[in-house]
Amino acid sequence: MGYLKNKIITVLLFLAPLVSYGQWSYTFTDPCTLNQQTIQMGSSDEIALNYFGNVQTFTQPDFTDGTFDAWMNLVTQANSANPCQGVTQVVTNNTNAIVVQNTITVITNIMNVLGGDMLPQALSASGVPVAEAIDNANKKKKKKKKNKSDEQSSTSNSESGSSNNKNNENSSSGTSSGQSNGSGSSETSGGQGNTGGSGTSTGGAETATEEESKEGALTMSLANSVSNAIDGGDADNKNRGSLIASGDIVVIDNQDNSNGRQVKVVGSITHANTKQNRIKGALFTYTTVTNDFSLTFYKSWINPRRTFNLVGANTTMTDFNQNHLNTTTALETFKFGKKKFTGMIGTNFTIGKLGKRELQNLSAVSGVHRNFRVSPKITTSALILGVYSPFTQYYEGKWWDPGLLIVPFSSWDIQITKTFKYNISFTGVWQSGGNALNYQVLTGGKIRF
């Protein structure tokens, strides 16, 4: 048995060089990206290459005798007026697609921590904002306090009058019995009357304070219950902020077949303070095939009237090889359409390197969002974003306008427990001409701490 095993290993070792002998590779520098490209082929195979829309078939001798290099130079000269246009367009579209997908993740994270919207929805049971409800309650409280004060004043006056009458009676009897005793009796009675007045007044103040505290407690209870409903916490959680961790697995189907089907892993954590006016978080992504990794830090500032939410983010992207990009995002959100819709407008600026060439890209983003409640445990939201690049600098200072990208997004949250939701989302990227760049399906969970 051992002899047979040794024979098989010997035959495999003998055949290995023969298999590798039939393979051949050729490495060249792409004139657009300046990246090193390697072509793998058999000694008797032919390979078709597409460059600037020109397709040519080559054999192994064509790469060694200069035929391939001559063809590339000829095609490059023919397109000198618009060098690497196709490459720049692909680079810009890919960059914008990655940026807007990270932006969507940031937006949805903020919505999750705020209870499903980009602005806090702290409403009372009657649909009145809590801040307004508290103001109204305070006004009623002051009015009640004033009315009670008036009542106390009139009560005190009537008691004072009664006391004065008694004093007069005592004074009269004191005069008949003796002046000194009358004075003492009058002072004592007067003192008691005053004390009684004070006592009544103090009792009234205590009653008002009691009513005040009851009403104040009711108002604050309302505010806290609404805040807790948004935070997803209990009554003992009213002094804490909200903290949500989420994770998604994304399947990307690229329509240009350049990278085939990819899988992306997304993880994030988002925190909101107790006032729900400051939110911060971080997210990371990793995509297979292209080996892309990104890390994003973001923060949002909600104004006191809760009418605007400014979101700032910074994303670093790398493939750990030749491509390194950094993008800064500023996005403003606001309510419109009777506060049923959330509008968004912002800008992204990307700078970095793709291969050995520098990239600068400025893009504008605008969109609209609305959420819906399907059932007590199922909520859905619809979001659509448009991305337009005024300019991109990539190849020898060439400026290129790639048009508009449309990114629709639909997310479904299913409440499993009080603190855990299962999510499935659908999105994609379309060019303004109607061509789909990719489709994406996201699935994962969200945990509230």
Tab-separated table of C-alpha atoms in Angstrom:
chain	number	residue	atom	x	y	z
A	1	MET	CA	0.000	0.000	0.000
A	2	GLY	CA	2.828	2.380	0.859
A	3	TYR	CA	4.561	1.514	-2.436
A	4	LEU	CA	1.417	2.465	-4.428
A	5	LYS	CA	1.109	5.757	-2.523
A	6	ASN	CA	4.705	6.687	-3.346
A	7	LYS	CA	4.131	5.879	-7.020
A	8	ILE	CA	1.099	8.222	-7.200
A	9	ILE	CA	3.019	11.099	-5.567
A	10	THR	CA	5.913	10.569	-8.021
A	11	VAL	CA	3.570	10.721	-11.036
A	12	LEU	CA	1.879	13.917	-9.760
A	13	LEU	CA	5.249	15.612	-9.211
A	14	PHE	CA	6.276	14.627	-12.727
A	15	LEU	CA	3.085	16.058	-14.290
A	16	ALA	CA	3.109	19.358	-12.365
A	17	PRO	CA	5.830	21.059	-14.475
A	18	LEU	CA	4.105	19.931	-17.642
A	19	VAL	CA	0.825	21.610	-16.535
A	20	SER	CA	2.528	24.879	-15.579
A	21	TYR	CA	4.561	24.775	-18.795
A	22	GLY	CA	1.393	25.302	-20.836
A	23	GLN	CA	0.493	28.545	-18.943
A	24	TRP	CA	1.843	31.944	-19.982
A	25	SER	CA	1.481	35.433	-18.492
A	26	TYR	CA	2.177	38.969	-19.697
A	27	THR	CA	2.324	42.071	-17.453
A	28	PHE	CA	1.865	45.625	-18.707
A	29	THR	CA	1.020	49.085	-17.322
A	30	ASP	CA	-2.486	50.395	-17.974
A	31	PRO	CA	-1.973	53.915	-19.443
A	32	CYS	CA	-5.160	55.210	-17.791
A	33	THR	CA	-4.831	53.904	-14.250
A	34	LEU	CA	-1.051	53.300	-14.298
A	35	ASN	CA	-1.824	50.034	-12.515
A	36	GLN	CA	0.015	46.825	-13.336
A	37	GLN	CA	-2.203	44.400	-15.263
A	38	THR	CA	-1.359	40.731	-15.766
A	39	ILE	CA	-2.771	38.597	-18.591
A	40	GLN	CA	-2.899	34.841	-18.058
A	41	MET	CA	-3.273	32.573	-21.098
A	42	GLY	CA	-2.222	29.267	-22.594
A	43	SER	CA	0.509	29.058	-25.244
A	44	SER	CA	-2.009	28.236	-27.982
A	45	ASP	CA	-4.898	30.439	-26.725
A	46	GLU	CA	-6.189	33.755	-28.009
A	47	ILE	CA	-7.387	36.571	-25.746
A	48	ALA	CA	-9.733	39.480	-26.600
A	49	LEU	CA	-9.028	42.856	-24.975
A	50	ASN	CA	-11.301	45.913	-24.861
A	51	TYR	CA	-9.559	49.291	-24.719
A	52	PHE	CA	-11.401	52.584	-25.351
A	53	GLY	CA	-14.218	50.588	-26.894
A	54	ASN	CA	-11.844	48.926	-29.357
A	55	VAL	CA	-11.781	45.144	-29.186
A	56	GLN	CA	-8.795	43.199	-30.550
A	57	THR	CA	-7.774	39.540	-30.300
A	58	PHE	CA	-4.170	38.652	-29.502
A	59	THR	CA	-2.049	35.507	-29.326
A	60	GLN	CA	1.109	34.921	-27.338
A	61	PRO	CA	3.540	36.086	-30.097
A	62	ASP	CA	1.605	39.416	-30.356
A	63	PHE	CA	2.702	40.325	-26.835
A	64	THR	CA	6.360	39.449	-27.401
A	65	ASP	CA	6.901	41.015	-30.834
A	66	GLY	CA	5.370	44.433	-29.964
A	67	THR	CA	2.015	44.051	-31.788
A	68	PHE	CA	0.018	44.573	-28.593
A	69	ASP	CA	1.983	47.695	-27.526
A	70	ALA	CA	1.660	49.246	-30.996
A	71	TRP	CA	-2.115	48.679	-30.937
A	72	MET	CA	-2.494	50.317	-27.524
A	73	ASN	CA	-0.490	53.387	-28.602
A	74	LEU	CA	-2.552	53.713	-31.782
A	75	VAL	CA	-5.844	53.587	-29.866
A	76	THR	CA	-4.562	56.063	-27.241
A	77	GLN	CA	-3.562	58.594	-29.956
A	78	ALA	CA	-6.942	58.249	-31.636
A	79	ASN	CA	-8.612	59.165	-28.342
A	80	SER	CA	-6.166	61.894	-27.275
A	81	ALA	CA	-8.913	64.547	-27.304
A	82	ASN	CA	-10.788	62.635	-24.601
A	83	PRO	CA	-8.283	60.339	-22.903
A	84	CYS	CA	-9.547	57.573	-20.647
A	85	GLN	CA	-13.106	58.915	-20.737
A	86	GLY	CA	-14.655	55.526	-20.120
A	87	VAL	CA	-12.289	54.771	-17.255
A	88	THR	CA	-12.983	58.112	-15.567
A	89	GLN	CA	-16.711	57.602	-15.853
A	90	VAL	CA	-16.480	54.156	-14.264
A	91	VAL	CA	-14.230	55.493	-11.489
A	92	THR	CA	-16.598	58.393	-10.753
A	93	ASN	CA	-19.698	56.208	-10.749
A	94	ASN	CA	-18.086	53.624	-8.483
A	95	THR	CA	-16.829	56.299	-6.075
A	96	ASN	CA	-20.233	58.034	-5.914
A	97	ALA	CA	-22.019	54.708	-5.483
A	98	ILE	CA	-19.842	53.775	-2.490
A	99	VAL	CA	-20.219	57.249	-0.942
A	100	VAL	CA	-24.009	57.351	-1.305
A	101	GLN	CA	-24.378	53.808	0.065
A	102	ASN	CA	-22.427	54.844	3.170
A	103	THR	CA	-24.616	57.962	3.382
A	104	ILE	CA	-27.752	55.793	3.310
A	105	THR	CA	-26.357	53.664	6.136
A	106	VAL	CA	-25.642	56.778	8.221
A	107	ILE	CA	-29.167	58.112	7.542
A	108	THR	CA	-30.860	54.850	8.492
A	109	ASN	CA	-28.764	54.572	11.675
A	110	ILE	CA	-29.861	58.053	12.766
A	111	MET	CA	-33.473	57.182	11.947
A	112	ASN	CA	-33.242	54.014	14.019
A	113	VAL	CA	-31.953	55.786	17.103
A	114	LEU	CA	-34.626	58.505	16.751
A	115	GLY	CA	-37.501	56.058	16.401
A	116	GLY	CA	-37.822	55.949	12.618
A	117	ASP	CA	-37.164	59.502	11.412
A	118	MET	CA	-34.374	62.028	10.905
A	119	LEU	CA	-35.957	64.387	13.466
A	120	PRO	CA	-37.286	63.489	16.945
A	121	GLN	CA	-41.025	62.802	16.969
A	122	ALA	CA	-41.685	63.654	20.619
A	123	LEU	CA	-45.469	64.071	20.582
A	124	SER	CA	-48.039	64.006	23.361
A	125	ALA	CA	-51.028	61.684	23.276
A	126	SER	CA	-53.067	64.394	21.578
A	127	GLY	CA	-50.472	64.815	18.850
A	128	VAL	CA	-49.053	68.039	20.327
A	129	PRO	CA	-45.241	68.235	20.564
A	130	VAL	CA	-44.032	67.592	24.101
A	131	ALA	CA	-42.274	70.961	24.300
A	132	GLU	CA	-45.520	72.692	23.381
A	133	ALA	CA	-47.477	70.493	25.808
A	134	ILE	CA	-45.107	71.456	28.604
A	135	ASP	CA	-45.438	75.157	27.731
A	136	ASN	CA	-49.220	74.851	27.747
A	137	ALA	CA	-49.103	73.018	31.078
A	138	ASN	CA	-46.859	75.720	32.525
A	139	LYS	CA	-49.263	78.424	31.380
A	140	LYS	CA	-52.191	76.575	32.987
A	141	LYS	CA	-50.116	76.087	36.115
A	142	LYS	CA	-49.376	79.822	36.363
A	143	LYS	CA	-53.028	80.648	35.756
A	144	LYS	CA	-54.141	78.214	38.489
A	145	LYS	CA	-51.540	79.612	40.821
A	146	LYS	CA	-52.797	83.151	40.203
A	147	ASN	CA	-56.426	82.130	40.770
A	148	LYS	CA	-55.516	80.336	44.014
A	149	SER	CA	-53.536	83.367	45.121
A	150	ASP	CA	-56.575	85.609	44.527
A	151	GLU	CA	-58.778	83.179	46.440
A	152	GLN	CA	-56.324	83.075	49.304
A	153	SER	CA	-56.159	86.855	49.363
A	154	SER	CA	-59.941	87.213	49.607
A	155	THR	CA	-60.091	84.462	52.269
A	156	SER	CA	-57.398	86.205	54.248
A	157	ASN	CA	-59.221	89.544	53.984
A	158	SER	CA	-62.518	88.060	55.194
A	159	GLU	CA	-60.789	86.351	58.105
A	160	SER	CA	-58.979	89.558	58.901
A	161	GLY	CA	-62.316	91.421	58.956
A	162	SER	CA	-63.822	88.810	61.258
A	163	SER	CA	-60.827	89.072	63.517
A	164	ASN	CA	-61.116	92.853	63.627
A	165	ASN	CA	-64.775	92.565	64.649
A	166	LYS	CA	-63.815	90.229	67.485
A	167	ASN	CA	-61.079	92.613	68.506
A	168	ASN	CA	-63.560	95.444	68.622
A	169	GLU	CA	-65.882	93.378	70.833
A	170	ASN	CA	-63.059	92.409	73.154
A	171	SER	CA	-61.880	95.980	73.196
A	172	SER	CA	-65.314	97.146	74.304
A	173	SER	CA	-65.556	94.620	77.134
A	174	GLY	CA	-61.966	95.404	78.058
A	175	THR	CA	-62.843	99.081	78.463
A	176	SER	CA	-65.651	98.303	80.887
A	177	SER	CA	-63.548	95.923	82.979
A	178	GLY	CA	-60.190	97.689	82.833
A	179	GLN	CA	-57.926	99.402	80.232
A	180	SER	CA	-54.811	97.322	80.787
A	181	ASN	CA	-56.650	94.040	80.507
A	182	GLY	CA	-58.474	95.302	77.442
A	183	SER	CA	-55.197	96.155	75.728
A	184	GLY	CA	-53.711	92.784	76.509
A	185	SER	CA	-56.805	91.039	75.334
A	186	SER	CA	-56.873	93.075	72.163
A	187	GLU	CA	-53.215	92.372	71.350
A	188	THR	CA	-53.557	88.691	72.068
A	189	SER	CA	-56.666	88.379	70.009
A	190	GLY	CA	-55.109	90.420	67.251
A	191	GLY	CA	-52.025	88.232	67.366
A	192	GLN	CA	-54.145	85.140	67.097
A	193	GLY	CA	-56.040	86.649	64.222
A	194	ASN	CA	-52.843	87.425	62.369
A	195	THR	CA	-51.456	84.024	63.111
A	196	GLY	CA	-54.636	82.454	61.862
A	197	GLY	CA	-54.373	84.535	58.678
A	198	SER	CA	-50.827	83.463	58.180
A	199	GLY	CA	-51.750	79.897	58.860
A	200	THR	CA	-54.493	79.993	56.252
A	201	SER	CA	-52.139	81.639	53.769
A	202	THR	CA	-49.463	79.027	54.405
A	203	GLY	CA	-51.994	76.275	54.012
A	204	GLY	CA	-53.036	77.778	50.680
A	205	ALA	CA	-49.439	77.945	49.516
A	206	GLU	CA	-48.932	74.320	50.459
A	207	THR	CA	-52.035	73.355	48.492
A	208	ALA	CA	-50.813	75.282	45.452
A	209	THR	CA	-47.411	73.648	45.681
A	210	GLU	CA	-49.071	70.258	45.864
A	211	GLU	CA	-51.145	70.988	42.762
A	212	GLU	CA	-48.062	72.369	41.022
A	213	SER	CA	-46.029	69.276	41.740
A	214	LYS	CA	-48.863	67.023	40.582
A	215	GLU	CA	-49.253	68.897	37.338
A	216	GLY	CA	-45.497	69.168	36.835
A	217	ALA	CA	-45.113	65.455	37.496
A	218	LEU	CA	-47.876	64.693	34.990
A	219	THR	CA	-46.217	66.835	32.339
A	220	MET	CA	-42.781	65.370	32.928
A	221	SER	CA	-44.269	61.892	33.003
A	222	LEU	CA	-45.740	62.587	29.580
A	223	ALA	CA	-42.412	63.846	28.250
A	224	ASN	CA	-40.540	60.904	29.718
A	225	SER	CA	-43.004	58.344	28.431
A	226	VAL	CA	-42.722	59.780	24.915
A	227	SER	CA	-38.941	59.910	25.221
A	228	ASN	CA	-38.888	56.326	26.454
A	229	ALA	CA	-41.151	55.251	23.627
A	230	ILE	CA	-38.645	56.703	21.194
A	231	ASP	CA	-35.675	55.281	23.088
A	232	GLY	CA	-37.396	51.918	23.378
A	233	GLY	CA	-36.633	51.911	27.100
A	234	ASP	CA	-38.540	51.611	30.371
A	235	ALA	CA	-39.303	54.252	32.962
A	236	ASP	CA	-35.992	53.595	34.700
A	237	ASN	CA	-34.227	54.356	31.407
A	238	LYS	CA	-35.410	57.963	31.202
A	239	ASN	CA	-32.045	59.491	32.112
A	240	ARG	CA	-30.041	57.484	29.577
A	241	GLY	CA	-29.447	58.037	25.904
A	242	SER	CA	-30.173	55.548	23.153
A	243	LEU	CA	-27.536	53.126	21.886
A	244	ILE	CA	-28.116	50.912	18.845
A	245	ALA	CA	-25.762	48.384	17.270
A	246	SER	CA	-26.540	46.950	13.838
A	247	GLY	CA	-25.027	44.493	11.416
A	248	ASP	CA	-25.868	43.708	7.791
A	249	ILE	CA	-24.746	41.300	5.111
A	250	VAL	CA	-25.099	42.763	1.617
A	251	VAL	CA	-25.152	40.825	-1.643
A	252	ILE	CA	-24.084	43.005	-4.616
A	253	ASP	CA	-24.789	41.912	-8.173
A	254	ASN	CA	-22.655	44.051	-10.538
A	255	GLN	CA	-24.233	44.393	-13.960
A	256	ASP	CA	-20.995	45.173	-15.811
A	257	ASN	CA	-19.522	41.799	-14.719
A	258	SER	CA	-16.287	43.544	-13.775
A	259	ASN	CA	-16.394	42.207	-10.236
A	260	GLY	CA	-19.188	39.660	-10.576
A	261	ARG	CA	-21.151	39.018	-7.415
A	262	GLN	CA	-19.785	40.464	-4.199
A	263	VAL	CA	-20.645	40.193	-0.515
A	264	LYS	CA	-20.351	43.197	1.783
A	265	VAL	CA	-20.365	43.118	5.588
A	266	VAL	CA	-21.597	46.259	7.386
A	267	GLY	CA	-21.396	46.940	11.126
A	268	SER	CA	-22.291	50.109	13.016
A	269	ILE	CA	-22.999	51.610	16.423
A	270	THR	CA	-25.015	54.805	17.022
A	271	HIS	CA	-25.648	56.796	20.217
A	272	ALA	CA	-28.088	59.634	20.992
A	273	ASN	CA	-28.059	61.784	24.129
A	274	THR	CA	-31.101	62.089	26.414
A	275	LYS	CA	-32.200	65.357	24.772
A	276	GLN	CA	-32.046	63.668	21.356
A	277	ASN	CA	-30.263	66.676	19.847
A	278	ARG	CA	-26.781	65.172	19.464
A	279	ILE	CA	-26.150	61.847	17.726
A	280	LYS	CA	-22.827	60.237	16.929
A	281	GLY	CA	-21.688	56.911	15.595
A	282	ALA	CA	-19.276	54.834	13.553
A	283	LEU	CA	-19.655	52.206	10.848
A	284	PHE	CA	-17.342	49.938	8.905
A	285	THR	CA	-17.778	47.985	5.674
A	286	TYR	CA	-15.816	45.243	3.973
A	287	THR	CA	-16.463	44.068	0.407
A	288	THR	CA	-15.175	40.823	-1.055
A	289	VAL	CA	-13.517	40.422	-4.494
A	290	THR	CA	-12.269	44.038	-4.557
A	291	ASN	CA	-11.095	43.740	-0.919
A	292	ASP	CA	-12.469	47.202	-0.094
A	293	PHE	CA	-12.637	48.413	3.513
A	294	SER	CA	-14.193	51.661	4.747
A	295	LEU	CA	-14.481	53.316	8.158
A	296	THR	CA	-16.936	56.177	8.745
A	297	PHE	CA	-17.380	58.477	11.738
A	298	TYR	CA	-20.497	60.625	11.798
A	299	LYS	CA	-22.347	63.094	13.992
A	300	SER	CA	-25.599	65.031	13.740
A	301	TRP	CA	-26.753	68.283	15.329
A	302	ILE	CA	-30.503	68.901	15.768
A	303	ASN	CA	-31.580	72.496	16.392
A	304	PRO	CA	-33.696	73.328	19.504
A	305	ARG	CA	-36.901	73.654	17.473
A	306	ARG	CA	-36.263	70.233	15.958
A	307	THR	CA	-36.826	71.492	12.430
A	308	PHE	CA	-33.366	70.775	10.966
A	309	ASN	CA	-30.770	68.053	11.400
A	310	LEU	CA	-27.240	68.683	10.134
A	311	VAL	CA	-25.251	65.499	9.529
A	312	GLY	CA	-21.480	65.451	9.107
A	313	ALA	CA	-19.462	62.360	8.182
A	314	ASN	CA	-15.941	61.400	7.203
A	315	THR	CA	-15.172	58.137	5.409
A	316	THR	CA	-11.800	56.525	4.733
A	317	MET	CA	-11.755	53.814	2.027
A	318	THR	CA	-8.895	51.507	1.037
A	319	ASP	CA	-8.234	48.192	-0.694
A	320	PHE	CA	-4.947	47.780	1.271
A	321	ASN	CA	-3.057	47.924	-2.029
A	322	GLN	CA	-3.066	50.923	-4.381
A	323	ASN	CA	-6.426	52.659	-3.853
A	324	HIS	CA	-6.931	55.060	-0.925
A	325	LEU	CA	-9.764	57.607	-0.703
A	326	ASN	CA	-11.183	59.979	1.904
A	327	THR	CA	-14.653	61.532	1.655
A	328	THR	CA	-16.192	64.351	3.715
A	329	THR	CA	-19.978	64.618	3.715
A	330	ALA	CA	-22.311	67.405	4.895
A	331	LEU	CA	-26.057	66.726	4.743
A	332	GLU	CA	-28.996	68.843	5.923
A	333	THR	CA	-32.422	67.302	6.541
A	334	PHE	CA	-35.759	69.062	7.054
A	335	LYS	CA	-39.498	68.381	7.187
A	336	PHE	CA	-42.036	69.371	4.533
A	337	GLY	CA	-45.459	68.341	3.216
A	338	LYS	CA	-47.231	68.743	6.584
A	339	LYS	CA	-44.194	67.082	8.179
A	340	LYS	CA	-44.928	63.774	6.462
A	341	PHE	CA	-41.769	63.850	4.323
A	342	THR	CA	-38.119	64.436	5.135
A	343	GLY	CA	-36.060	66.290	2.538
A	344	MET	CA	-32.289	65.977	2.264
A	345	ILE	CA	-29.650	68.029	0.501
A	346	GLY	CA	-25.892	67.908	0.855
A	347	THR	CA	-22.478	67.571	-0.710
A	348	ASN	CA	-19.560	65.102	-0.779
A	349	PHE	CA	-15.918	65.799	-1.489
A	350	THR	CA	-13.564	62.894	-2.185
A	351	ILE	CA	-9.800	63.072	-2.463
A	352	GLY	CA	-7.215	60.314	-2.748
A	353	LYS	CA	-5.446	57.956	-5.128
A	354	LEU	CA	-6.592	55.223	-7.458
A	355	GLY	CA	-3.509	53.363	-8.543
A	356	LYS	CA	-0.827	55.957	-9.110
A	357	ARG	CA	-3.217	58.678	-10.259
A	358	GLU	CA	-4.794	61.284	-7.994
A	359	LEU	CA	-8.571	61.583	-7.762
A	360	GLN	CA	-10.716	64.542	-6.718
A	361	ASN	CA	-14.478	64.318	-6.917
A	362	LEU	CA	-17.216	66.722	-5.855
A	363	SER	CA	-20.797	65.512	-5.825
A	364	ALA	CA	-24.153	66.959	-4.748
A	365	VAL	CA	-26.787	64.781	-3.058
A	366	SER	CA	-30.516	65.382	-2.676
A	367	GLY	CA	-33.372	63.110	-1.755
A	368	VAL	CA	-36.630	62.483	0.071
A	369	HIS	CA	-37.717	59.977	2.715
A	370	ARG	CA	-40.940	58.763	4.287
A	371	ASN	CA	-41.678	55.943	6.715
A	372	PHE	CA	-44.826	53.863	7.122
A	373	ARG	CA	-46.211	51.578	9.825
A	374	VAL	CA	-47.554	48.371	8.302
A	375	SER	CA	-48.486	46.791	11.634
A	376	PRO	CA	-47.572	47.235	15.317
A	377	LYS	CA	-44.438	45.132	14.731
A	378	ILE	CA	-43.568	45.952	11.108
A	379	THR	CA	-42.382	49.332	9.824
A	380	THR	CA	-41.062	50.254	6.410
A	381	SER	CA	-39.386	53.297	4.935
A	382	ALA	CA	-38.804	54.514	1.395
A	383	LEU	CA	-35.825	56.671	0.448
A	384	ILE	CA	-34.579	57.899	-2.914
A	385	LEU	CA	-31.354	59.832	-3.463
A	386	GLY	CA	-29.945	61.533	-6.529
A	387	VAL	CA	-26.182	62.072	-6.919
A	388	TYR	CA	-24.692	64.531	-9.417
A	389	SER	CA	-20.986	65.286	-9.923
A	390	PRO	CA	-20.211	68.810	-11.133
A	391	PHE	CA	-16.640	67.691	-11.771
A	392	THR	CA	-14.126	64.907	-11.353
A	393	GLN	CA	-10.388	65.213	-11.826
A	394	TYR	CA	-8.682	61.914	-12.515
A	395	TYR	CA	-6.738	61.584	-15.769
A	396	GLU	CA	-4.182	64.340	-16.547
A	397	GLY	CA	-6.445	67.051	-15.146
A	398	LYS	CA	-9.308	65.994	-17.379
A	399	TRP	CA	-12.717	67.146	-16.090
A	400	TRP	CA	-15.602	64.810	-16.783
A	401	ASP	CA	-19.333	65.049	-16.147
A	402	PRO	CA	-20.784	61.550	-15.709
A	403	GLY	CA	-24.393	62.655	-15.280
A	404	LEU	CA	-26.851	61.676	-12.587
A	405	LEU	CA	-27.028	58.549	-10.429
A	406	ILE	CA	-30.349	57.473	-8.888
A	407	VAL	CA	-30.293	55.374	-5.716
A	408	PRO	CA	-33.657	54.048	-4.426
A	409	PHE	CA	-33.781	52.360	-1.027
A	410	SER	CA	-36.527	50.391	0.734
A	411	SER	CA	-36.085	49.107	4.286
A	412	TRP	CA	-38.323	46.764	6.324
A	413	ASP	CA	-37.972	46.394	10.113
A	414	ILE	CA	-39.620	43.467	11.911
A	415	GLN	CA	-39.850	43.723	15.706
A	416	ILE	CA	-38.745	40.395	17.193
A	417	THR	CA	-38.328	41.473	20.829
A	418	LYS	CA	-38.427	44.783	22.647
A	419	THR	CA	-34.744	45.372	21.948
A	420	PHE	CA	-34.131	43.407	18.739
A	421	LYS	CA	-35.302	44.023	15.165
A	422	TYR	CA	-34.704	41.993	12.032
A	423	ASN	CA	-34.146	44.098	8.912
A	424	ILE	CA	-34.201	43.421	5.184
A	425	SER	CA	-33.511	46.176	2.651
A	426	PHE	CA	-33.354	46.552	-1.110
A	427	THR	CA	-31.366	49.100	-3.071
A	428	GLY	CA	-29.456	49.633	-6.305
A	429	VAL	CA	-27.656	52.228	-8.409
A	430	TRP	CA	-28.970	53.465	-11.763
A	431	GLN	CA	-27.396	55.851	-14.241
A	432	SER	CA	-29.473	58.704	-15.633
A	433	GLY	CA	-29.600	56.861	-18.969
A	434	GLY	CA	-31.508	54.044	-17.301
A	435	ASN	CA	-28.665	51.512	-17.023
A	436	ALA	CA	-28.411	49.664	-13.722
A	437	LEU	CA	-24.899	49.541	-12.259
A	438	ASN	CA	-25.784	47.104	-9.482
A	439	TYR	CA	-28.517	45.657	-7.302
A	440	GLN	CA	-28.161	45.086	-3.576
A	441	VAL	CA	-30.051	43.088	-0.962
A	442	LEU	CA	-29.217	43.764	2.698
A	443	THR	CA	-30.248	41.650	5.655
A	444	GLY	CA	-29.278	41.876	9.286
A	445	GLY	CA	-30.331	42.826	12.799
A	446	LYS	CA	-30.477	45.823	15.131
A	447	ILE	CA	-29.993	45.628	18.889
A	448	ARG	CA	-30.962	48.480	21.243
A	449	PHE	CA	-29.044	48.730	24.531
